[in-house]
């Protein structure tokens, strides 16, 4: 007789199987479009890997629960236990590396500005690596973040009261301390006799070339980290919910494994 825990485990894994198919479908869609942007190329492999992992786990769990195969269930529980440990470690790590760093309020401005040194050393190293930053820079340009900002056509009074995103604040305009003159959202005039030895190197890095702007500024890297910090905290919160779900599945799986062992030890015909 199939125990209740076996049926429940099968039902839970059927739900995971649906998620796996969705993830694989999303990965295939990204793969089809991957020739267009580096961002999509970056996301393609993790999505497909996640889908494949969930597919294998769900099929193993289904087979072990419905066919009462103790060997498959043992492998399933082992893999699930490792996944829970890894997910827990990542969640703790995400909270640790994102605990520092926040935007600075600028007097008379509706937006905040960001400083790279405020963030964890581990995150700083990721964006200071030239190869990593080249990919991130490409993503920013593909996303047309600054182009969309420029399309607002705001007056200077409207712009200074705008609530800019961290990336818009860091990458699409020069730091306020540079004292450049506003022409448009992404065009700023340097004052006469501008001193290139200014304390803020971002003032020198800034360019009105729309393909350059402040993409190589420290403020832009800080804006990316501020955005990443917000995203990672959201992901970590979702991970906590997913962890609870996995622990429930693991507990049900342990009950099903015990039931299978008992059924195998005491066959129904005895």
CSV table of N, CA, C and O in Angstrom, one decimal, residues 85-96 98 232 235-240 243:
chain,number,residue,atom,x,y,z
A,85,UNK,N,21.9,22.8,1.9
A,85,UNK,CA,23.1,23.4,2.5
A,85,UNK,C,23.7,24.5,1.6
A,85,UNK,O,24.1,25.6,2.1
A,86,UNK,N,23.8,24.3,0.3
A,86,UNK,CA,24.3,25.3,-0.6
A,86,UNK,C,23.4,26.5,-0.7
A,86,UNK,O,23.9,27.7,-0.7
A,87,UNK,N,22.1,26.3,-0.7
A,87,UNK,CA,21.2,27.5,-0.7
A,87,UNK,C,21.3,28.3,0.6
A,87,UNK,O,21.2,29.5,0.6
A,88,UNK,N,21.4,27.6,1.7
A,88,UNK,CA,21.5,28.2,3.0
A,88,UNK,C,22.8,29.1,3.0
A,88,UNK,O,22.8,30.2,3.5
A,89,UNK,N,23.9,28.5,2.5
A,89,UNK,CA,25.2,29.2,2.5
A,89,UNK,C,25.1,30.4,1.6
A,89,UNK,O,25.6,31.5,2.0
A,90,UNK,N,24.5,30.3,0.5
A,90,UNK,CA,24.4,31.4,-0.4
A,90,UNK,C,23.6,32.5,0.2
A,90,UNK,O,23.9,33.7,0.1
A,91,UNK,N,22.5,32.2,0.9
A,91,UNK,CA,21.6,33.2,1.5
A,91,UNK,C,22.3,33.9,2.6
A,91,UNK,O,22.2,35.2,2.6
A,92,UNK,N,23.1,33.2,3.4
A,92,UNK,CA,23.9,33.9,4.5
A,92,UNK,C,24.9,34.8,3.8
A,92,UNK,O,25.1,35.9,4.2
A,93,UNK,N,25.6,34.3,2.8
A,93,UNK,CA,26.6,35.0,2.1
A,93,UNK,C,26.0,36.3,1.5
A,93,UNK,O,26.6,37.4,1.6
A,94,UNK,N,24.9,36.2,0.9
A,94,UNK,CA,24.2,37.4,0.2
A,94,UNK,C,23.9,38.4,1.2
A,94,UNK,O,24.1,39.6,1.0
A,95,UNK,N,23.4,38.1,2.4
A,95,UNK,CA,23.1,39.0,3.4
A,95,UNK,C,24.4,39.7,4.0
A,95,UNK,O,24.4,40.9,4.3
A,96,UNK,N,25.5,38.9,4.1
A,96,UNK,CA,26.7,39.4,4.7
A,96,UNK,C,27.4,40.4,3.7
A,96,UNK,O,27.8,41.5,4.2
A,98,UNK,N,26.1,42.2,1.4
A,98,UNK,CA,25.2,43.4,1.0
A,98,UNK,C,24.8,44.2,2.3
A,98,UNK,O,24.0,45.1,2.1
A,232,UNK,N,20.0,41.4,-4.7
A,232,UNK,CA,20.4,40.2,-3.9
A,232,UNK,C,19.6,40.1,-2.7
A,232,UNK,O,19.3,39.0,-2.2
A,235,UNK,N,16.5,38.4,-3.7
A,235,UNK,CA,16.7,37.0,-4.0
A,235,UNK,C,16.9,36.2,-2.7
A,235,UNK,O,16.4,35.1,-2.6
A,236,UNK,N,17.6,36.8,-1.8
A,236,UNK,CA,17.9,36.1,-0.5
A,236,UNK,C,16.6,35.9,0.3
A,236,UNK,O,16.4,34.8,0.9
A,237,UNK,N,15.6,36.9,0.2
A,237,UNK,CA,14.3,36.7,0.8
A,237,UNK,C,13.5,35.6,0.1
A,237,UNK,O,12.9,34.7,0.8
A,238,UNK,N,13.6,35.5,-1.2
A,238,UNK,CA,12.9,34.4,-1.9
A,238,UNK,C,13.6,33.1,-1.6
A,238,UNK,O,12.9,32.1,-1.4
A,239,UNK,N,14.9,33.1,-1.4
A,239,UNK,CA,15.6,31.9,-1.1
A,239,UNK,C,15.2,31.3,0.3
A,239,UNK,O,15.1,30.1,0.5
A,240,UNK,N,14.9,32.2,1.2
A,240,UNK,CA,14.4,31.8,2.5
A,240,UNK,C,13.1,31.0,2.4
A,240,UNK,O,12.9,29.9,3.0
A,243,UNK,N,13.9,27.8,0.8
A,243,UNK,CA,14.5,26.9,1.7
A,243,UNK,C,13.5,26.2,2.6
A,243,UNK,O,13.6,25.0,2.9
